[in-house]
Coordinates of N, CA and C in Angstrom, one line a residue:
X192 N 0.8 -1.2 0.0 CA 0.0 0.0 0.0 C 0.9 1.3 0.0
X193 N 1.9 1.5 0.8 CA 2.7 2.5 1.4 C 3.3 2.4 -0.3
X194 N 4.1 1.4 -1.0 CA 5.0 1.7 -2.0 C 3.7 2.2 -3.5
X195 N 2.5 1.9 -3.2 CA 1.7 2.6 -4.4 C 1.4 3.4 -4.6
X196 N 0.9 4.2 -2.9 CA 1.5 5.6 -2.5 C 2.4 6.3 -3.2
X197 N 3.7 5.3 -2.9 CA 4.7 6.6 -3.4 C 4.6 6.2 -4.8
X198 N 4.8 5.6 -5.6 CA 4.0 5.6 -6.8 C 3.4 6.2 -7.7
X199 N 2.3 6.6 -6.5 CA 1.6 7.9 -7.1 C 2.2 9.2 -7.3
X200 N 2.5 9.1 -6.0 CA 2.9 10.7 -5.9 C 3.9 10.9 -7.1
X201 N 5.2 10.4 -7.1 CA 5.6 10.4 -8.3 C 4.8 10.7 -9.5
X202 N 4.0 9.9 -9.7 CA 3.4 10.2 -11.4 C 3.0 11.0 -10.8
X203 N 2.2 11.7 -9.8 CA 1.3 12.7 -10.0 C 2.2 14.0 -10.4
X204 N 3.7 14.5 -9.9 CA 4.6 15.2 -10.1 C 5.0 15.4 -11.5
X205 N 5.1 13.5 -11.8 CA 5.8 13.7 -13.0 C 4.7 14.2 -14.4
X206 N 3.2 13.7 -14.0 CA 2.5 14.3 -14.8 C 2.5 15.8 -15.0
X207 N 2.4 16.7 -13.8 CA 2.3 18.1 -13.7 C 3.6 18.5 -14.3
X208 N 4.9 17.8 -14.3 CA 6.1 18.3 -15.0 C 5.6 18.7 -17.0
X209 N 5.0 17.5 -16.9 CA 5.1 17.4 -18.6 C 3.4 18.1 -19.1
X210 N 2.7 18.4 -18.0 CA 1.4 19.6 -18.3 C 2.4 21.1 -18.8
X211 N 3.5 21.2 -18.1 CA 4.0 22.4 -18.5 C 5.0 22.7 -19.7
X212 N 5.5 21.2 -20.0 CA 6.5 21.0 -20.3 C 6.4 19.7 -20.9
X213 N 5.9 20.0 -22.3 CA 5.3 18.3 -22.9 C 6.9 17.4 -23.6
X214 N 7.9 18.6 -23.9 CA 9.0 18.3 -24.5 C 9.9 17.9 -23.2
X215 N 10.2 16.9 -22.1 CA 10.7 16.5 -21.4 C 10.9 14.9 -21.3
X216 N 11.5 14.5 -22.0 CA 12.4 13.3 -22.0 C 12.5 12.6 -21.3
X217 N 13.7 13.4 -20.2 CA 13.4 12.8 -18.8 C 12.6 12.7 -17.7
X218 N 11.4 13.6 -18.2 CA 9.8 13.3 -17.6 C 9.1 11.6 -18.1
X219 N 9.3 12.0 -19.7 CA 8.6 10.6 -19.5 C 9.2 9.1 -19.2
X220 N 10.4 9.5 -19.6 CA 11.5 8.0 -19.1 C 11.1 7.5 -17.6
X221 N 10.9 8.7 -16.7 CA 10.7 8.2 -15.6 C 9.0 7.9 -15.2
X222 N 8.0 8.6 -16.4 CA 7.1 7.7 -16.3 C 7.0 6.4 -16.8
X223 N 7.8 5.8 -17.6 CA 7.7 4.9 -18.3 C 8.3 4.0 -17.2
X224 N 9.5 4.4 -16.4 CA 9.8 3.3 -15.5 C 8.8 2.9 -14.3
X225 N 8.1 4.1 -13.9 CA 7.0 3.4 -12.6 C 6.1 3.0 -13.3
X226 N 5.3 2.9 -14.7 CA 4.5 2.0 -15.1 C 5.2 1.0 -15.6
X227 N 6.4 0.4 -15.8 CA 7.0 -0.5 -15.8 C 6.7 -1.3 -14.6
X228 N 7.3 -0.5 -13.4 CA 7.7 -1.2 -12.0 C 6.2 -2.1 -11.8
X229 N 4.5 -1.0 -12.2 CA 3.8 -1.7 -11.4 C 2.6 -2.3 -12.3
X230 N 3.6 -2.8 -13.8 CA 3.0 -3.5 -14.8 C 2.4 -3.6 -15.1
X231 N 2.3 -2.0 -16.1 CA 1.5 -1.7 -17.2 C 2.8 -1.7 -18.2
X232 N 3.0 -2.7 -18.7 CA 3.9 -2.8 -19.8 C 3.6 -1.9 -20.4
X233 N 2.5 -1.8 -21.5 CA 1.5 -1.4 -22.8 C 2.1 0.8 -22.6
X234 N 1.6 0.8 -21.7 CA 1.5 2.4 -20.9 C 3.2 2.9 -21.2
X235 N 4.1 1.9 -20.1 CA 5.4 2.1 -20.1 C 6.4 2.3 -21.1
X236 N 6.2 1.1 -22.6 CA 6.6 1.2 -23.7 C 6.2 2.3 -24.2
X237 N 4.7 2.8 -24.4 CA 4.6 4.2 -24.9 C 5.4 5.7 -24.0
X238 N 5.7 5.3 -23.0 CA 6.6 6.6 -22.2 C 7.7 6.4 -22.5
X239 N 8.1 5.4 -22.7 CA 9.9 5.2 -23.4 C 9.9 5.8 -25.2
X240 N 8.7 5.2 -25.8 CA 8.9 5.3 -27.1 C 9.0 7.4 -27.0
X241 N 8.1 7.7 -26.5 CA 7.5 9.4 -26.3 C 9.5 10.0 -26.3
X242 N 9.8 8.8 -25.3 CA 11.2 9.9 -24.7 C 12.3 9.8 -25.6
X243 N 12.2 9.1 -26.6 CA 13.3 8.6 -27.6 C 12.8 9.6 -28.8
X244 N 11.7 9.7 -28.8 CA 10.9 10.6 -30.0 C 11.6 11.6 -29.6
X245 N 11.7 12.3 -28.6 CA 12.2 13.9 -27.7 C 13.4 13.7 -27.6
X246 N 14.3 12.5 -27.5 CA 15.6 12.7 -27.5 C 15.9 11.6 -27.8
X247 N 16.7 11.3 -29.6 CA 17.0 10.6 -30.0 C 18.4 10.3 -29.6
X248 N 19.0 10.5 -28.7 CA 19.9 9.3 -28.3 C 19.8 9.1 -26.5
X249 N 18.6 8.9 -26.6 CA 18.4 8.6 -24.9 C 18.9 6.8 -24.7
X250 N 19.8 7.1 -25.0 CA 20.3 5.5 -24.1 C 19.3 4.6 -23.0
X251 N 19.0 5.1 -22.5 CA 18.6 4.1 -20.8 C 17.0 3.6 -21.6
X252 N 16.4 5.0 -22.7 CA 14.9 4.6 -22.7 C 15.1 3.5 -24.2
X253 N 16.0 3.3 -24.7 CA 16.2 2.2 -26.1 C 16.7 1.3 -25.3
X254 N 17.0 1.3 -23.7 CA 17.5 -0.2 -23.2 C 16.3 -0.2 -22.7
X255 N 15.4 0.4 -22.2 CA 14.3 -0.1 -21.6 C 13.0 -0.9 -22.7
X256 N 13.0 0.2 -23.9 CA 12.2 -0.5 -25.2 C 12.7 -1.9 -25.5
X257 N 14.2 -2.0 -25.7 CA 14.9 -3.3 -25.6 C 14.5 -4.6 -25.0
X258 N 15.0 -4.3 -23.6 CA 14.3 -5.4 -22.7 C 13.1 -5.7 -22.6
X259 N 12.1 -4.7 -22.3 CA 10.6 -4.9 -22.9 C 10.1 -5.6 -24.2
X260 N 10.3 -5.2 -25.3 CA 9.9 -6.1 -26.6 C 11.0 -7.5 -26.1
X261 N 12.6 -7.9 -25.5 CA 12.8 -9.1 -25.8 C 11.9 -9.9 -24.6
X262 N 11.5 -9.1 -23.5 CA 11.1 -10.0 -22.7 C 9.7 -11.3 -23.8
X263 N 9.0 -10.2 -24.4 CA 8.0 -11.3 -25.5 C 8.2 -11.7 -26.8
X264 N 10.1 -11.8 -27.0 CA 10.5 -12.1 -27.8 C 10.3 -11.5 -29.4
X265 N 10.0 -10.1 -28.7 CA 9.8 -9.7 -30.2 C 11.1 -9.0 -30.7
X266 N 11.0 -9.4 -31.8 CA 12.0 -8.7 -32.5 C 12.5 -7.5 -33.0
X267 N 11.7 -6.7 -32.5 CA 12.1 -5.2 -32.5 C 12.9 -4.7 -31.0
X268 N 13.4 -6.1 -30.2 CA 14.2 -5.6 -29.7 C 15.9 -5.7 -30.0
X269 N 16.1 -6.1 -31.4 CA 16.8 -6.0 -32.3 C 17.2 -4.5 -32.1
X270 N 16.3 -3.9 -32.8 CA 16.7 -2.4 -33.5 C 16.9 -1.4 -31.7
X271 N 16.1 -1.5 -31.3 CA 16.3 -0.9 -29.8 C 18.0 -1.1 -29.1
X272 N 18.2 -2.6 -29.6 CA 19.6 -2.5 -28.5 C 20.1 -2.3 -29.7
X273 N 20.2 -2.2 -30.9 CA 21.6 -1.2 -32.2 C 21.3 -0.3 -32.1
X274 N 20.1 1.0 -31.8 CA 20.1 2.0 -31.2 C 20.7 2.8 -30.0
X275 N 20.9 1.8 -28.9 CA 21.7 1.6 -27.9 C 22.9 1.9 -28.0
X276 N 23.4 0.7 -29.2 CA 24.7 0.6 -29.2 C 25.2 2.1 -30.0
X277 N 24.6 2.1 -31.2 CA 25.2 3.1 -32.0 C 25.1 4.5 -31.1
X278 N 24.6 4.8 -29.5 CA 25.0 6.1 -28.9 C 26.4 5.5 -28.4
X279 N 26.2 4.4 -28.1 CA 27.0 4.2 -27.0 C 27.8 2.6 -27.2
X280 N 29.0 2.6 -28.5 CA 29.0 1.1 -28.9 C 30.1 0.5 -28.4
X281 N 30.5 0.7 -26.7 CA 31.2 0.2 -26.0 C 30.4 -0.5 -25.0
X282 N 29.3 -0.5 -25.1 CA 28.2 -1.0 -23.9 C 27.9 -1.9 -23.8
X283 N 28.5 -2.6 -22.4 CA 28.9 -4.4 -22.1 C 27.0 -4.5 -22.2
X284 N 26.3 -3.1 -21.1 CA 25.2 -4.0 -21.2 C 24.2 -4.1 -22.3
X285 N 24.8 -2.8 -23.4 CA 23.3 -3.4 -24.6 C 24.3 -4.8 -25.6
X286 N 25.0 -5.0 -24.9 CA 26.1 -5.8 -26.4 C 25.6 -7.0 -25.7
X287 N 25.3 -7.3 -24.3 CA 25.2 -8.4 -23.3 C 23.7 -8.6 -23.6
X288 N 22.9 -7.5 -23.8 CA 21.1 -7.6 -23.6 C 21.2 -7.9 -25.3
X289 N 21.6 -7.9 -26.1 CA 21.2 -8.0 -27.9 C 21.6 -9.6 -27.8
X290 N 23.1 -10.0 -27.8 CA 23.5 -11.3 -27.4 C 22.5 -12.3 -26.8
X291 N 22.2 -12.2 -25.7 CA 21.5 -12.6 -24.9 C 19.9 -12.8 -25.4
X292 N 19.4 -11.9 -26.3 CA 18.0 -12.0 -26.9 C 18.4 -13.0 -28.1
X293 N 19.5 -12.8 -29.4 CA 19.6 -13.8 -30.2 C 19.7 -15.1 -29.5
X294 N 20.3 -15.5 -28.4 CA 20.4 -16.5 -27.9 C 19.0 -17.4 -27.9
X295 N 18.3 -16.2 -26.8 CA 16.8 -16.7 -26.0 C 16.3 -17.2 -27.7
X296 N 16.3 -16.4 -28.9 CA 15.1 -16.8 -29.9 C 16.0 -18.0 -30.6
X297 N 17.0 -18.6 -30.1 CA 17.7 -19.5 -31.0 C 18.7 -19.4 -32.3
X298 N 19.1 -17.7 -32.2 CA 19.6 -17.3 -33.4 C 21.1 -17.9 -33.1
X299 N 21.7 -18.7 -32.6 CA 22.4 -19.2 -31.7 C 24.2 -18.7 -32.6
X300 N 24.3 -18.8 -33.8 CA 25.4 -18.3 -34.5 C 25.8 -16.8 -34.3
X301 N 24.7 -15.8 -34.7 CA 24.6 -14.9 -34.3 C 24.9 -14.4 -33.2
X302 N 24.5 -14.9 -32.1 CA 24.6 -14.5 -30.6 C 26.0 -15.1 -30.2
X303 N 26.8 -16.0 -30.8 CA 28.1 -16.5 -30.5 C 28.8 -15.4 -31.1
X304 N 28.6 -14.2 -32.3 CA 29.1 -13.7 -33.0 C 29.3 -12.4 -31.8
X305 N 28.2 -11.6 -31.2 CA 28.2 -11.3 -30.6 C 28.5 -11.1 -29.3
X306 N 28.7 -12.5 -28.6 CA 29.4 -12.8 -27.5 C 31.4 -12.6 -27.5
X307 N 31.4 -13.2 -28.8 CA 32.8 -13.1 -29.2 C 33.1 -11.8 -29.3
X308 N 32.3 -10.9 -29.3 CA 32.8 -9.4 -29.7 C 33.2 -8.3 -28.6
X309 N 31.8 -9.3 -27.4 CA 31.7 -8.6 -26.1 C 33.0 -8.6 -25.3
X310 N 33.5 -10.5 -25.5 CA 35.0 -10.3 -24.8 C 36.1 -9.6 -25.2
X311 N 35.6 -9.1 -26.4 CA 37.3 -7.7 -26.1 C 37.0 -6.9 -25.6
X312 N 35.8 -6.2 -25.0 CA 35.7 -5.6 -24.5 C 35.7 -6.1 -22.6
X313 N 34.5 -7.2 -22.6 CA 34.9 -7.6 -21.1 C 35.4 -8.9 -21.0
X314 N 36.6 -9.2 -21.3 CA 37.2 -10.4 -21.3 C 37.1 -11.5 -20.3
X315 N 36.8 -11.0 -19.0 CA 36.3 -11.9 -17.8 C 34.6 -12.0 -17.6
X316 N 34.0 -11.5 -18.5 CA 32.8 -11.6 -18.2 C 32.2 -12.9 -18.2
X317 N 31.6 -13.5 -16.6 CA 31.8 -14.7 -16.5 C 30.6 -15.0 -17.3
X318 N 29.3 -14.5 -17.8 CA 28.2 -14.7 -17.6 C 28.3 -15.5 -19.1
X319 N 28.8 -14.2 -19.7 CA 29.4 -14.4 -21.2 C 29.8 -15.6 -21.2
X320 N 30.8 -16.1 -20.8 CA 31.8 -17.1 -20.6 C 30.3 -18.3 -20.7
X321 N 29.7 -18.5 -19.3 CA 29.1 -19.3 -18.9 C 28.0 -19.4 -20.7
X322 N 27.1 -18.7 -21.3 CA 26.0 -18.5 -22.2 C 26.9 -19.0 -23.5
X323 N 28.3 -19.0 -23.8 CA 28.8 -19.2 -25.1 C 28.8 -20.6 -24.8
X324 N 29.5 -21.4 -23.2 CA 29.1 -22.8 -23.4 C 27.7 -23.4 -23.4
X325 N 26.8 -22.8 -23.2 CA 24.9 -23.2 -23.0 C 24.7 -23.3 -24.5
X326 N 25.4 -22.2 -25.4 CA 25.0 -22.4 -26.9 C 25.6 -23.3 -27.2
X327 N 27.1 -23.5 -27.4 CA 27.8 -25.1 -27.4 C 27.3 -26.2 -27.1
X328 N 27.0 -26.3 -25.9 CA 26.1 -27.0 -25.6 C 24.4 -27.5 -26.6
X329 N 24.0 -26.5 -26.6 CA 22.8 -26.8 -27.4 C 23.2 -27.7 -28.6
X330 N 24.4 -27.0 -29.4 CA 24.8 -27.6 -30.6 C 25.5 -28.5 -30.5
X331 N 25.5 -29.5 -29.3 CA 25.7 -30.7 -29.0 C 27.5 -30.9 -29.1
X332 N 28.0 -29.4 -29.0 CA 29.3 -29.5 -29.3 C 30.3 -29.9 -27.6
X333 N 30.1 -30.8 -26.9 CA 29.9 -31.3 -25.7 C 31.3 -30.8 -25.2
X334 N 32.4 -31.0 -25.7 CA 33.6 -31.0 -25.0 C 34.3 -29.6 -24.7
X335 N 33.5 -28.5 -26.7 CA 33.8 -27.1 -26.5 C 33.2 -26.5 -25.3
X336 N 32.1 -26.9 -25.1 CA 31.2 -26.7 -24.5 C 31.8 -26.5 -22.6
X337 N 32.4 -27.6 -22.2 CA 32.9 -28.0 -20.9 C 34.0 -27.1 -21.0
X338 N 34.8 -26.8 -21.9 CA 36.1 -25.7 -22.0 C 35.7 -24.6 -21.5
X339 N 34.8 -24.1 -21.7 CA 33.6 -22.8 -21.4 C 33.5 -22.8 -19.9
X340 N 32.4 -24.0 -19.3 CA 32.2 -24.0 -18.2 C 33.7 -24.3 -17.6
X341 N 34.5 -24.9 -17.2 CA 35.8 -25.2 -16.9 C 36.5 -23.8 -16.2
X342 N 36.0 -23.1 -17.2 CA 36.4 -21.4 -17.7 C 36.2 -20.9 -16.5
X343 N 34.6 -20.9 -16.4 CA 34.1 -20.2 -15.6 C 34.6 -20.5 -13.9
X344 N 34.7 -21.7 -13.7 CA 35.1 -22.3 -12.5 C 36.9 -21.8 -12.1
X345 N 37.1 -21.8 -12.9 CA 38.3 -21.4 -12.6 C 38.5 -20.4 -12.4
X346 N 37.9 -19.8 -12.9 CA 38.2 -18.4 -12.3 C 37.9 -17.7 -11.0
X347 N 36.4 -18.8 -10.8 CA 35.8 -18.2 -9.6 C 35.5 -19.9 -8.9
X348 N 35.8 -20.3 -8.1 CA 35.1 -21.9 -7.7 C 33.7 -21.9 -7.3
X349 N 33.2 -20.6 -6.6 CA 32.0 -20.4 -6.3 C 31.0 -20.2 -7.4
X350 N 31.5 -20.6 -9.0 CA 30.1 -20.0 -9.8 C 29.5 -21.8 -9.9
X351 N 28.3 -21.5 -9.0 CA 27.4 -22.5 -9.1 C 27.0 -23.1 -10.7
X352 N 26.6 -22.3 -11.2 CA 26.6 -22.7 -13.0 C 27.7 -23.5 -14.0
X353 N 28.6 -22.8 -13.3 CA 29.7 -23.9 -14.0 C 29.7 -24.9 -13.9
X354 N 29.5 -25.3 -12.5 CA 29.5 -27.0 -12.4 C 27.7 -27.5 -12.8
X355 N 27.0 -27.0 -12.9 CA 25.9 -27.1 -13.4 C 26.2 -27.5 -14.9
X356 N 26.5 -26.5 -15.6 CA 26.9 -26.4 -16.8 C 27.8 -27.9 -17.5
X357 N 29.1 -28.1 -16.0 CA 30.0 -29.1 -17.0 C 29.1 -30.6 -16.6
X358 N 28.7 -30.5 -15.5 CA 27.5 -31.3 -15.5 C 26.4 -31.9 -16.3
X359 N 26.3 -30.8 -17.2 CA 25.7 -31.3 -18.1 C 26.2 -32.3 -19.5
X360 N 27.7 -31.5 -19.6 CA 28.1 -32.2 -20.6 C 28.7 -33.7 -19.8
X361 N 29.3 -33.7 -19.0 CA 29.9 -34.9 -18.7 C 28.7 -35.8 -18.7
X362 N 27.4 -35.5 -18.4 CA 26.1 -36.8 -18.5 C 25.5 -37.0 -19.8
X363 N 25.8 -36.4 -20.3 CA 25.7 -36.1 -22.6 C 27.0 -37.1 -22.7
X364 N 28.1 -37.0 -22.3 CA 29.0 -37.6 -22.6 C 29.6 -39.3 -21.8
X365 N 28.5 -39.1 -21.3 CA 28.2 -40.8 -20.5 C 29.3 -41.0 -19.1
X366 N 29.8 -39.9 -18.8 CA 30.4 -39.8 -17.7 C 29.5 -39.3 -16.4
X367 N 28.5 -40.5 -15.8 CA 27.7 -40.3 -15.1 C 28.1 -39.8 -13.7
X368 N 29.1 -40.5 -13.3 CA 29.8 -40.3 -12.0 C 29.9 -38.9 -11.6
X369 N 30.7 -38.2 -13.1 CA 31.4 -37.2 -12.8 C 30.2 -36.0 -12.8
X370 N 29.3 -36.4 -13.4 CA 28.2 -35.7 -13.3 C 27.3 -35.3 -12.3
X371 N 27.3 -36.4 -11.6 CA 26.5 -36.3 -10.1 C 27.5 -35.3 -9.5
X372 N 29.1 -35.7 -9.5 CA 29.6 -34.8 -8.6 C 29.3 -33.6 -8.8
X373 N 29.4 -32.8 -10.0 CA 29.4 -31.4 -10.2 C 27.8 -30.8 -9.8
X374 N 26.9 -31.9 -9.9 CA 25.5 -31.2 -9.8 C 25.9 -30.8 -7.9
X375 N 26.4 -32.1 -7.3 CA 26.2 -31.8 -6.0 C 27.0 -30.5 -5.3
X376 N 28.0 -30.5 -6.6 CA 28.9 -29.1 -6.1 C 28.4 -27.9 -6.4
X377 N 27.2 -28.1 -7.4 CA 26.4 -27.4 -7.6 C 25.7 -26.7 -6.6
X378 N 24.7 -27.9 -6.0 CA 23.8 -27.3 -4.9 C 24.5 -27.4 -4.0
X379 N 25.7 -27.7 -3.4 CA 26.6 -27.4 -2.0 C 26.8 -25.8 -2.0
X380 N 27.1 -25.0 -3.3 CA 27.0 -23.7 -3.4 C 25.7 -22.6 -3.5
X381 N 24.8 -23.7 -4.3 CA 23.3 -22.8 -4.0 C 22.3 -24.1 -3.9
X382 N 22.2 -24.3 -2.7 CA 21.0 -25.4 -2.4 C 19.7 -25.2 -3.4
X383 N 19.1 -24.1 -3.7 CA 17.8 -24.0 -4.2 C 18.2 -23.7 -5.8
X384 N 18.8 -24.4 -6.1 CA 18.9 -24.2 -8.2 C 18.0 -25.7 -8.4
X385 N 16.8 -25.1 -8.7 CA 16.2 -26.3 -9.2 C 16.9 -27.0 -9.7
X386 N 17.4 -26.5 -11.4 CA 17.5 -27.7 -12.5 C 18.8 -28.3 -12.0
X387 N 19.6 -28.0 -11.3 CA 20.9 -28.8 -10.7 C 20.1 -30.2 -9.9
X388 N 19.1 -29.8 -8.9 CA 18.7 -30.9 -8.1 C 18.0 -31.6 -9.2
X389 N 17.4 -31.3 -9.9 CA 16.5 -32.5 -11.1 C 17.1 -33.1 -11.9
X390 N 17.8 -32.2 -12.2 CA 18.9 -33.1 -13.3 C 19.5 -34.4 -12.2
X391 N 20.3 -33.8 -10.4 CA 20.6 -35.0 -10.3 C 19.8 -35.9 -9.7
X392 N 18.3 -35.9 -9.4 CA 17.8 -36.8 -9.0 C 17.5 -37.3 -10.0
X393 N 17.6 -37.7 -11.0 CA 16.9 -38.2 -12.5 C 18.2 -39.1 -12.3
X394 N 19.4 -38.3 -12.3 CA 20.8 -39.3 -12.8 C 21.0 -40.3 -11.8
X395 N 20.6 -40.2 -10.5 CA 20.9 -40.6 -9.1 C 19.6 -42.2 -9.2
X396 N 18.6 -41.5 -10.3 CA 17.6 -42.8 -9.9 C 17.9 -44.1 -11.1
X397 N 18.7 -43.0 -12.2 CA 18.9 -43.5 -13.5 C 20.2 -44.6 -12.9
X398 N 21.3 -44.2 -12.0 CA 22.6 -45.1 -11.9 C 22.1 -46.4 -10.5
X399 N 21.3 -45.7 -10.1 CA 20.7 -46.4 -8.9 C 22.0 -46.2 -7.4
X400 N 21.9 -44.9 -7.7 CA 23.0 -44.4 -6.4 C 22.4 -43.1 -5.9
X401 N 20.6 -43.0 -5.8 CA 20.0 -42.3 -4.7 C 20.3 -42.9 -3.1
X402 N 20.9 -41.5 -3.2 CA 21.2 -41.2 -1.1 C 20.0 -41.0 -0.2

């Protein structure tokens, strides 16, 4: 109740800003993020689109068009993050949010093309690291694939995903043993990752070495 409140009040400000003042940019960007926050998608896209109309290199409101159209996989969040980029074409996060959408729709070459581009700029980006072996993976390329996750582990021991990740290929690759180990090193670092526990209770009932 208290955060709807403030909610309001906000819009109510930000509306009286742009009553005086219809050419304000960063009026509607920030109405477009509290109808974001309390999901009126429909509303929010049109306050971003309004603020890009008024200021055609507003970065933050072509990342927010971005993420909104990829969230429903539409494809006009394409042109939003090259928008993005072309203010700003050192930017781990529209190079990471465009990457990341070719991935989600399967454009899977593409988004490797893009991931490879992101590491010269952030060369330790583990996330990166981890998503280039998920697509490897997909394309059943098993071993590139574990080079990737391997990656990631090493660098950090704590990234729960990696052993998720090489877990998956060692059980594609009929190395079941090693597979259970990494899920369990998995959840010994985050107990609550689903697919780490399902995957090994499937493997655990599959080898007949449920604990």
């Amino acid at each position: 109740f208290y955060l709807m409140r403030t909610y309001d009040t906000a819009m109510y400000f930000i509306n009286r800003s742009l009553h005086f003042d219809k050419a304000r940019a960063l009026a509607h960007f920030q109405k477009g993020m509290i109808l974001k926050e309390t999901g009126d998608t429909a509303k929010a896209i049109s306050s971003f689109q309004s603020a890009v109309e008024l200021n055609q290199n507003y970065f933050e409101a072509y990342m927010q068009l971005g993420i909104l159209a990829a969230a429903k996989k539409n494809p006009l969040a394409l042109g939003y993050f090259d928008n993005a980029l072309t203010i700003r074409p050192k930017s781990v996060e529209a190079s990471y949010a465009k990457a990341k959408f070719l991935q989600d729709i399967r454009q899977y070459d593409k988004a490797l093309h893009e991931y490879d581009s992101l590491l010269v700029i952030a060369p330790e980006n583990q996330d990166v690291t981890y998503n280039i072996g998920a697509i490897l993976f997909e394309q059943k390329k098993y071993n590139d694939a574990m080079k990737k996750f391997d990656l990631t582990i090493q660098r950090d021991n704590n990234f729960f995903r990696g052993y998720f990740g090489r877990g998956r290929c060692f059980e594609e690759l009929g190395q079941k043993q090693k597979a259970i180990d990494d899920y369990k090193k998995c959840l010994a670092i985050k107990p609550d990752f689903d697919f780490a526990s399902t995957q090994l209770d499937i493997l655990e009932k599959r080898t007949g070495k449920k604990q």
